Amino acid sequence: MCLSQRSKPYKKPFDIQRCLLYIVKYPLKLRNIRMKNILLLLSFLATPVLAGGEMSVTEYIEYVKDKLIAPVTVGFDFDDTLLDNQPSWIAAATAVQGKIFTPTFWAEINNSTCTQDAPKTKVMEIVKWHQSQGHNIVIVTARAESPNHAIDTCLKNTYGQSFPVIFAPDGKTDAIQKNQMQVFYGDSDSDIKYAKSAGALPVRILRSARTINPSPVNIDTDEIVIKDSDAF
């Protein structure tokens, strides 16, 4: 956007002229973004920092910790982001004879208690850091909602606690905006797109090698990617 781009991590300076041109050229893209998120965006742009490429959890926390504006709310996608939950997906797909993404499938997987699933270890480190800072954590999932879901139990079985859950099968931008999320973590291209359109910092979480998730993954060179975040 306001910054030059290369094919690998690098230090990039703030280019005020390009930023002003962007704001003048694309005012409608900024119209629905809250002032807190605009200030957050400018704080990232104005600081010479590593932009794009993989960061360890330690590097990422060092990068982000002084840029968030209190009170802080961050968002996480659920499947393949917080959890490696392939056992639940496979069990649900088997139960519905491979007819995934149907109401029956969502009802099946939403009632999984995740006893065979595992939290992503690097994501858990990030979650614990946000909690230590008193930040609010909200889950936004693209799953369709079903009655009497067991996601709270699923989270308690994997993370030892639950978080507020928002079902957003038609897109996550509104949920990110309405909850004033400053960072959104996700594994899919759509997660990154929704975060950007809502004015939040997008952070890519890697999927594990055993994922059966068919949604596309095309990592841009300027994305923040958490190193080893596919581990569980």
mmCIF file of C-alpha atoms in Angstrom:
data_model
loop_
_atom_site.group_PDB
_atom_site.id
_atom_site.type_symbol
_atom_site.label_atom_id
_atom_site.label_comp_id
_atom_site.label_asym_id
_atom_site.label_seq_id
_atom_site.Cartn_x
_atom_site.Cartn_y
_atom_site.Cartn_z
ATOM 1 C CA MET A 1 0.000 0.000 0.000
ATOM 2 C CA CYS A 2 2.121 2.926 1.266
ATOM 3 C CA LEU A 3 5.310 0.889 1.359
ATOM 4 C CA SER A 4 7.651 -0.607 -1.184
ATOM 5 C CA GLN A 5 7.538 -4.396 -1.555
ATOM 6 C CA ARG A 6 10.163 -7.075 -2.134
ATOM 7 C CA SER A 7 10.128 -10.848 -2.291
ATOM 8 C CA LYS A 8 11.592 -11.473 1.183
ATOM 9 C CA PRO A 9 11.585 -9.916 4.679
ATOM 10 C CA TYR A 10 13.266 -6.520 4.820
ATOM 11 C CA LYS A 11 13.264 -3.197 6.644
ATOM 12 C CA LYS A 12 10.879 -0.786 4.961
ATOM 13 C CA PRO A 13 10.652 2.968 5.564
ATOM 14 C CA PHE A 14 7.467 4.933 5.935
ATOM 15 C CA ASP A 15 6.578 6.762 2.708
ATOM 16 C CA ILE A 16 4.217 9.578 3.693
ATOM 17 C CA GLN A 17 3.704 10.710 0.076
ATOM 18 C CA ARG A 18 2.510 7.291 -1.055
ATOM 19 C CA CYS A 19 0.249 6.991 1.994
ATOM 20 C CA LEU A 20 -1.384 10.343 1.324
ATOM 21 C CA LEU A 21 -1.902 9.406 -2.311
ATOM 22 C CA TYR A 22 -3.526 6.137 -1.230
ATOM 23 C CA ILE A 23 -5.885 7.903 1.174
ATOM 24 C CA VAL A 24 -6.851 10.445 -1.507
ATOM 25 C CA LYS A 25 -7.269 7.779 -4.201
ATOM 26 C CA TYR A 26 -9.174 5.221 -2.096
ATOM 27 C CA PRO A 27 -11.209 7.171 0.500
ATOM 28 C CA LEU A 28 -14.107 4.695 0.391
ATOM 29 C CA LYS A 29 -11.848 1.883 1.553
ATOM 30 C CA LEU A 30 -11.147 3.861 4.710
ATOM 31 C CA ARG A 31 -14.665 5.155 5.330
ATOM 32 C CA ASN A 32 -15.889 2.209 7.391
ATOM 33 C CA ILE A 33 -12.675 1.655 9.342
ATOM 34 C CA ARG A 34 -12.814 2.972 12.911
ATOM 35 C CA MET A 35 -10.388 5.735 13.968
ATOM 36 C CA LYS A 36 -8.622 3.386 16.401
ATOM 37 C CA ASN A 37 -7.859 1.029 13.538
ATOM 38 C CA ILE A 38 -6.626 3.885 11.333
ATOM 39 C CA LEU A 39 -4.275 5.013 14.112
ATOM 40 C CA LEU A 40 -3.117 1.439 14.525
ATOM 41 C CA LEU A 41 -2.474 1.170 10.793
ATOM 42 C CA LEU A 42 -0.461 4.396 10.787
ATOM 43 C CA SER A 43 1.577 3.247 13.783
ATOM 44 C CA PHE A 44 2.614 0.142 11.850
ATOM 45 C CA LEU A 45 3.373 2.111 8.697
ATOM 46 C CA ALA A 46 5.370 4.816 10.470
ATOM 47 C CA THR A 47 7.793 2.409 12.135
ATOM 48 C CA PRO A 48 10.720 0.833 10.293
ATOM 49 C CA VAL A 49 9.956 -2.823 10.989
ATOM 50 C CA LEU A 50 10.238 -6.260 9.477
ATOM 51 C CA ALA A 51 7.353 -6.436 7.038
ATOM 52 C CA GLY A 52 6.438 -9.766 5.643
ATOM 53 C CA GLY A 53 7.985 -13.170 5.865
ATOM 54 C CA GLU A 54 8.089 -15.530 8.811
ATOM 55 C CA MET A 55 8.487 -14.290 12.372
ATOM 56 C CA SER A 56 9.012 -16.383 15.459
ATOM 57 C CA VAL A 57 6.513 -15.822 18.248
ATOM 58 C CA THR A 58 9.147 -13.842 20.155
ATOM 59 C CA GLU A 59 9.901 -11.629 17.131
ATOM 60 C CA TYR A 60 6.219 -11.088 16.462
ATOM 61 C CA ILE A 61 5.415 -10.089 20.052
ATOM 62 C CA GLU A 62 8.346 -7.672 20.037
ATOM 63 C CA TYR A 63 7.006 -6.210 16.793
ATOM 64 C CA VAL A 64 3.391 -5.806 17.873
ATOM 65 C CA LYS A 65 3.473 -5.161 21.621
ATOM 66 C CA ASP A 66 3.906 -1.361 21.580
ATOM 67 C CA LYS A 67 1.620 -0.754 18.623
ATOM 68 C CA LEU A 68 -1.705 -1.936 20.031
ATOM 69 C CA ILE A 69 -4.032 0.725 21.417
ATOM 70 C CA ALA A 70 -5.936 -0.047 24.639
ATOM 71 C CA PRO A 71 -8.485 -1.459 25.106
ATOM 72 C CA VAL A 72 -7.298 -4.270 22.853
ATOM 73 C CA THR A 73 -9.457 -6.922 21.216
ATOM 74 C CA VAL A 74 -7.944 -9.503 18.896
ATOM 75 C CA GLY A 75 -9.644 -12.156 16.808
ATOM 76 C CA PHE A 76 -8.790 -15.732 15.907
ATOM 77 C CA ASP A 77 -10.173 -17.998 13.263
ATOM 78 C CA PHE A 78 -11.023 -21.427 14.680
ATOM 79 C CA ASP A 79 -10.317 -24.359 12.338
ATOM 80 C CA ASP A 80 -6.632 -24.809 11.403
ATOM 81 C CA THR A 81 -5.767 -21.639 13.340
ATOM 82 C CA LEU A 82 -6.397 -22.244 17.038
ATOM 83 C CA LEU A 83 -6.526 -26.004 16.579
ATOM 84 C CA ASP A 84 -5.215 -28.819 14.500
ATOM 85 C CA ASN A 85 -8.648 -30.405 14.456
ATOM 86 C CA GLN A 86 -8.346 -32.802 11.542
ATOM 87 C CA PRO A 87 -9.645 -35.751 13.637
ATOM 88 C CA SER A 88 -12.920 -33.880 14.207
ATOM 89 C CA TRP A 89 -13.191 -32.936 10.526
ATOM 90 C CA ILE A 90 -12.512 -36.469 9.345
ATOM 91 C CA ALA A 91 -15.013 -37.925 11.818
ATOM 92 C CA ALA A 92 -17.691 -35.423 10.772
ATOM 93 C CA ALA A 93 -17.020 -35.955 7.054
ATOM 94 C CA THR A 94 -17.221 -39.711 7.530
ATOM 95 C CA ALA A 95 -20.495 -39.403 9.454
ATOM 96 C CA VAL A 96 -22.107 -37.493 6.576
ATOM 97 C CA GLN A 97 -20.566 -39.704 3.879
ATOM 98 C CA GLY A 98 -18.290 -36.982 2.558
ATOM 99 C CA LYS A 99 -21.001 -34.369 2.075
ATOM 100 C CA ILE A 100 -19.080 -31.567 3.779
ATOM 101 C CA PHE A 101 -20.258 -27.967 4.202
ATOM 102 C CA THR A 102 -23.891 -29.069 4.434
ATOM 103 C CA PRO A 103 -26.131 -28.262 7.428
ATOM 104 C CA THR A 104 -25.787 -31.874 8.567
ATOM 105 C CA PHE A 105 -22.006 -31.651 8.395
ATOM 106 C CA TRP A 106 -21.924 -28.400 10.395
ATOM 107 C CA ALA A 107 -24.217 -29.865 13.032
ATOM 108 C CA GLU A 108 -21.921 -32.892 13.292
ATOM 109 C CA ILE A 109 -18.644 -30.986 13.599
ATOM 110 C CA ASN A 110 -20.070 -28.212 15.795
ATOM 111 C CA ASN A 111 -20.951 -30.869 18.330
ATOM 112 C CA SER A 112 -17.450 -32.331 18.386
ATOM 113 C CA THR A 113 -15.793 -31.972 21.805
ATOM 114 C CA CYS A 114 -12.324 -32.136 20.195
ATOM 115 C CA THR A 115 -11.023 -34.903 22.448
ATOM 116 C CA GLN A 116 -8.722 -36.087 19.647
ATOM 117 C CA ASP A 117 -7.710 -32.595 18.489
ATOM 118 C CA ALA A 118 -4.714 -30.534 19.573
ATOM 119 C CA PRO A 119 -4.043 -26.813 20.094
ATOM 120 C CA LYS A 120 -1.430 -25.241 17.855
ATOM 121 C CA THR A 121 1.581 -24.791 20.151
ATOM 122 C CA LYS A 122 2.803 -21.465 18.730
ATOM 123 C CA VAL A 123 -0.720 -20.087 18.601
ATOM 124 C CA MET A 124 -1.205 -21.077 22.225
ATOM 125 C CA GLU A 125 1.896 -19.009 23.079
ATOM 126 C CA ILE A 126 0.342 -15.998 21.339
ATOM 127 C CA VAL A 127 -2.999 -16.542 23.092
ATOM 128 C CA LYS A 128 -1.254 -16.710 26.478
ATOM 129 C CA TRP A 129 0.658 -13.513 25.723
ATOM 130 C CA HIS A 130 -2.531 -11.640 24.797
ATOM 131 C CA GLN A 131 -4.138 -12.884 28.014
ATOM 132 C CA SER A 132 -1.139 -11.765 30.079
ATOM 133 C CA GLN A 133 -1.634 -8.273 28.651
ATOM 134 C CA GLY A 134 -5.341 -8.222 29.520
ATOM 135 C CA HIS A 135 -6.431 -8.280 25.885
ATOM 136 C CA ASN A 136 -9.863 -9.519 24.855
ATOM 137 C CA ILE A 137 -9.918 -12.609 22.629
ATOM 138 C CA VAL A 138 -12.809 -13.399 20.290
ATOM 139 C CA ILE A 139 -13.161 -16.314 17.885
ATOM 140 C CA VAL A 140 -14.698 -15.667 14.476
ATOM 141 C CA THR A 141 -15.440 -18.817 12.506
ATOM 142 C CA ALA A 142 -16.766 -19.290 8.989
ATOM 143 C CA ARG A 143 -18.754 -22.298 10.175
ATOM 144 C CA ALA A 144 -22.524 -22.174 9.910
ATOM 145 C CA GLU A 145 -24.130 -22.032 13.333
ATOM 146 C CA SER A 146 -26.085 -25.012 14.597
ATOM 147 C CA PRO A 147 -28.183 -25.436 17.755
ATOM 148 C CA ASN A 148 -26.515 -26.619 20.933
ATOM 149 C CA HIS A 149 -22.985 -26.499 19.572
ATOM 150 C CA ALA A 150 -20.115 -27.817 21.718
ATOM 151 C CA ILE A 151 -17.405 -25.327 20.751
ATOM 152 C CA ASP A 152 -17.099 -24.113 24.351
ATOM 153 C CA THR A 153 -16.424 -27.685 25.460
ATOM 154 C CA CYS A 154 -14.045 -28.153 22.554
ATOM 155 C CA LEU A 155 -12.018 -25.106 23.654
ATOM 156 C CA LYS A 156 -11.979 -26.206 27.272
ATOM 157 C CA ASN A 157 -10.656 -29.621 26.217
ATOM 158 C CA THR A 158 -7.832 -28.056 24.184
ATOM 159 C CA TYR A 159 -7.085 -24.615 25.649
ATOM 160 C CA GLY A 160 -8.435 -25.173 29.150
ATOM 161 C CA GLN A 161 -10.957 -22.344 28.751
ATOM 162 C CA SER A 162 -13.492 -20.915 26.319
ATOM 163 C CA PHE A 163 -13.713 -17.619 24.440
ATOM 164 C CA PRO A 164 -16.636 -15.748 22.856
ATOM 165 C CA VAL A 165 -17.498 -17.298 19.485
ATOM 166 C CA ILE A 166 -19.013 -15.522 16.486
ATOM 167 C CA PHE A 167 -20.361 -17.571 13.571
ATOM 168 C CA ALA A 168 -19.771 -15.697 10.322
ATOM 169 C CA PRO A 169 -20.435 -17.993 7.341
ATOM 170 C CA ASP A 170 -21.084 -15.016 5.049
ATOM 171 C CA GLY A 171 -17.836 -13.201 5.810
ATOM 172 C CA LYS A 172 -15.889 -11.933 8.811
ATOM 173 C CA THR A 173 -15.340 -8.264 7.987
ATOM 174 C CA ASP A 174 -18.375 -6.993 9.914
ATOM 175 C CA ALA A 175 -17.525 -9.052 13.005
ATOM 176 C CA ILE A 176 -13.937 -7.801 12.988
ATOM 177 C CA GLN A 177 -15.081 -4.188 12.586
ATOM 178 C CA LYS A 178 -17.941 -4.266 15.106
ATOM 179 C CA ASN A 179 -15.704 -5.778 17.791
ATOM 180 C CA GLN A 180 -12.909 -3.314 16.971
ATOM 181 C CA MET A 181 -10.353 -6.080 16.563
ATOM 182 C CA GLN A 182 -6.872 -4.717 16.041
ATOM 183 C CA VAL A 183 -5.328 -8.024 14.966
ATOM 184 C CA PHE A 184 -6.904 -11.029 13.285
ATOM 185 C CA TYR A 185 -5.181 -14.408 13.058
ATOM 186 C CA GLY A 186 -6.166 -16.907 10.385
ATOM 187 C CA ASP A 187 -4.950 -19.652 8.072
ATOM 188 C CA SER A 188 -6.912 -18.967 4.892
ATOM 189 C CA ASP A 189 -6.661 -16.299 2.210
ATOM 190 C CA SER A 190 -10.159 -15.129 3.118
ATOM 191 C CA ASP A 191 -9.070 -14.509 6.743
ATOM 192 C CA ILE A 192 -6.311 -12.223 5.507
ATOM 193 C CA LYS A 193 -8.701 -10.451 3.126
ATOM 194 C CA TYR A 194 -11.334 -9.892 5.823
ATOM 195 C CA ALA A 195 -8.762 -8.546 8.281
ATOM 196 C CA LYS A 196 -7.404 -6.082 5.729
ATOM 197 C CA SER A 197 -10.856 -4.878 4.694
ATOM 198 C CA ALA A 198 -11.795 -4.342 8.351
ATOM 199 C CA GLY A 199 -8.641 -2.358 9.115
ATOM 200 C CA ALA A 200 -7.091 -5.016 11.369
ATOM 201 C CA LEU A 201 -3.559 -6.353 11.174
ATOM 202 C CA PRO A 202 -3.710 -9.748 9.399
ATOM 203 C CA VAL A 203 -1.445 -12.486 10.753
ATOM 204 C CA ARG A 204 -1.118 -15.783 8.888
ATOM 205 C CA ILE A 205 -1.141 -19.063 10.805
ATOM 206 C CA LEU A 206 0.189 -22.090 8.921
ATOM 207 C CA ARG A 207 -1.915 -25.220 8.493
ATOM 208 C CA SER A 208 -0.577 -28.573 9.592
ATOM 209 C CA ALA A 209 0.551 -31.040 6.954
ATOM 210 C CA ARG A 210 -2.394 -33.336 7.657
ATOM 211 C CA THR A 211 -5.096 -30.735 7.003
ATOM 212 C CA ILE A 212 -8.031 -31.619 4.770
ATOM 213 C CA ASN A 213 -9.139 -27.986 4.529
ATOM 214 C CA PRO A 214 -9.805 -27.219 0.826
ATOM 215 C CA SER A 215 -9.862 -23.404 1.090
ATOM 216 C CA PRO A 216 -6.979 -21.736 -0.773
ATOM 217 C CA VAL A 217 -3.668 -20.615 0.723
ATOM 218 C CA ASN A 218 -1.611 -18.101 -1.277
ATOM 219 C CA ILE A 219 0.807 -16.306 1.024
ATOM 220 C CA ASP A 220 1.859 -12.839 -0.170
ATOM 221 C CA THR A 221 5.441 -11.685 0.322
ATOM 222 C CA ASP A 222 4.353 -8.808 2.570
ATOM 223 C CA GLU A 223 2.338 -10.969 4.995
ATOM 224 C CA ILE A 224 3.303 -11.620 8.589
ATOM 225 C CA VAL A 225 3.511 -15.392 8.979
ATOM 226 C CA ILE A 226 4.086 -17.037 12.375
ATOM 227 C CA LYS A 227 6.989 -19.449 12.062
ATOM 228 C CA ASP A 228 6.256 -23.082 12.938
ATOM 229 C CA SER A 229 2.604 -22.253 13.589
ATOM 230 C CA ASP A 230 1.652 -25.494 11.866
ATOM 231 C CA ALA A 231 3.019 -27.469 14.843
ATOM 232 C CA PHE A 232 0.690 -29.053 17.386
#
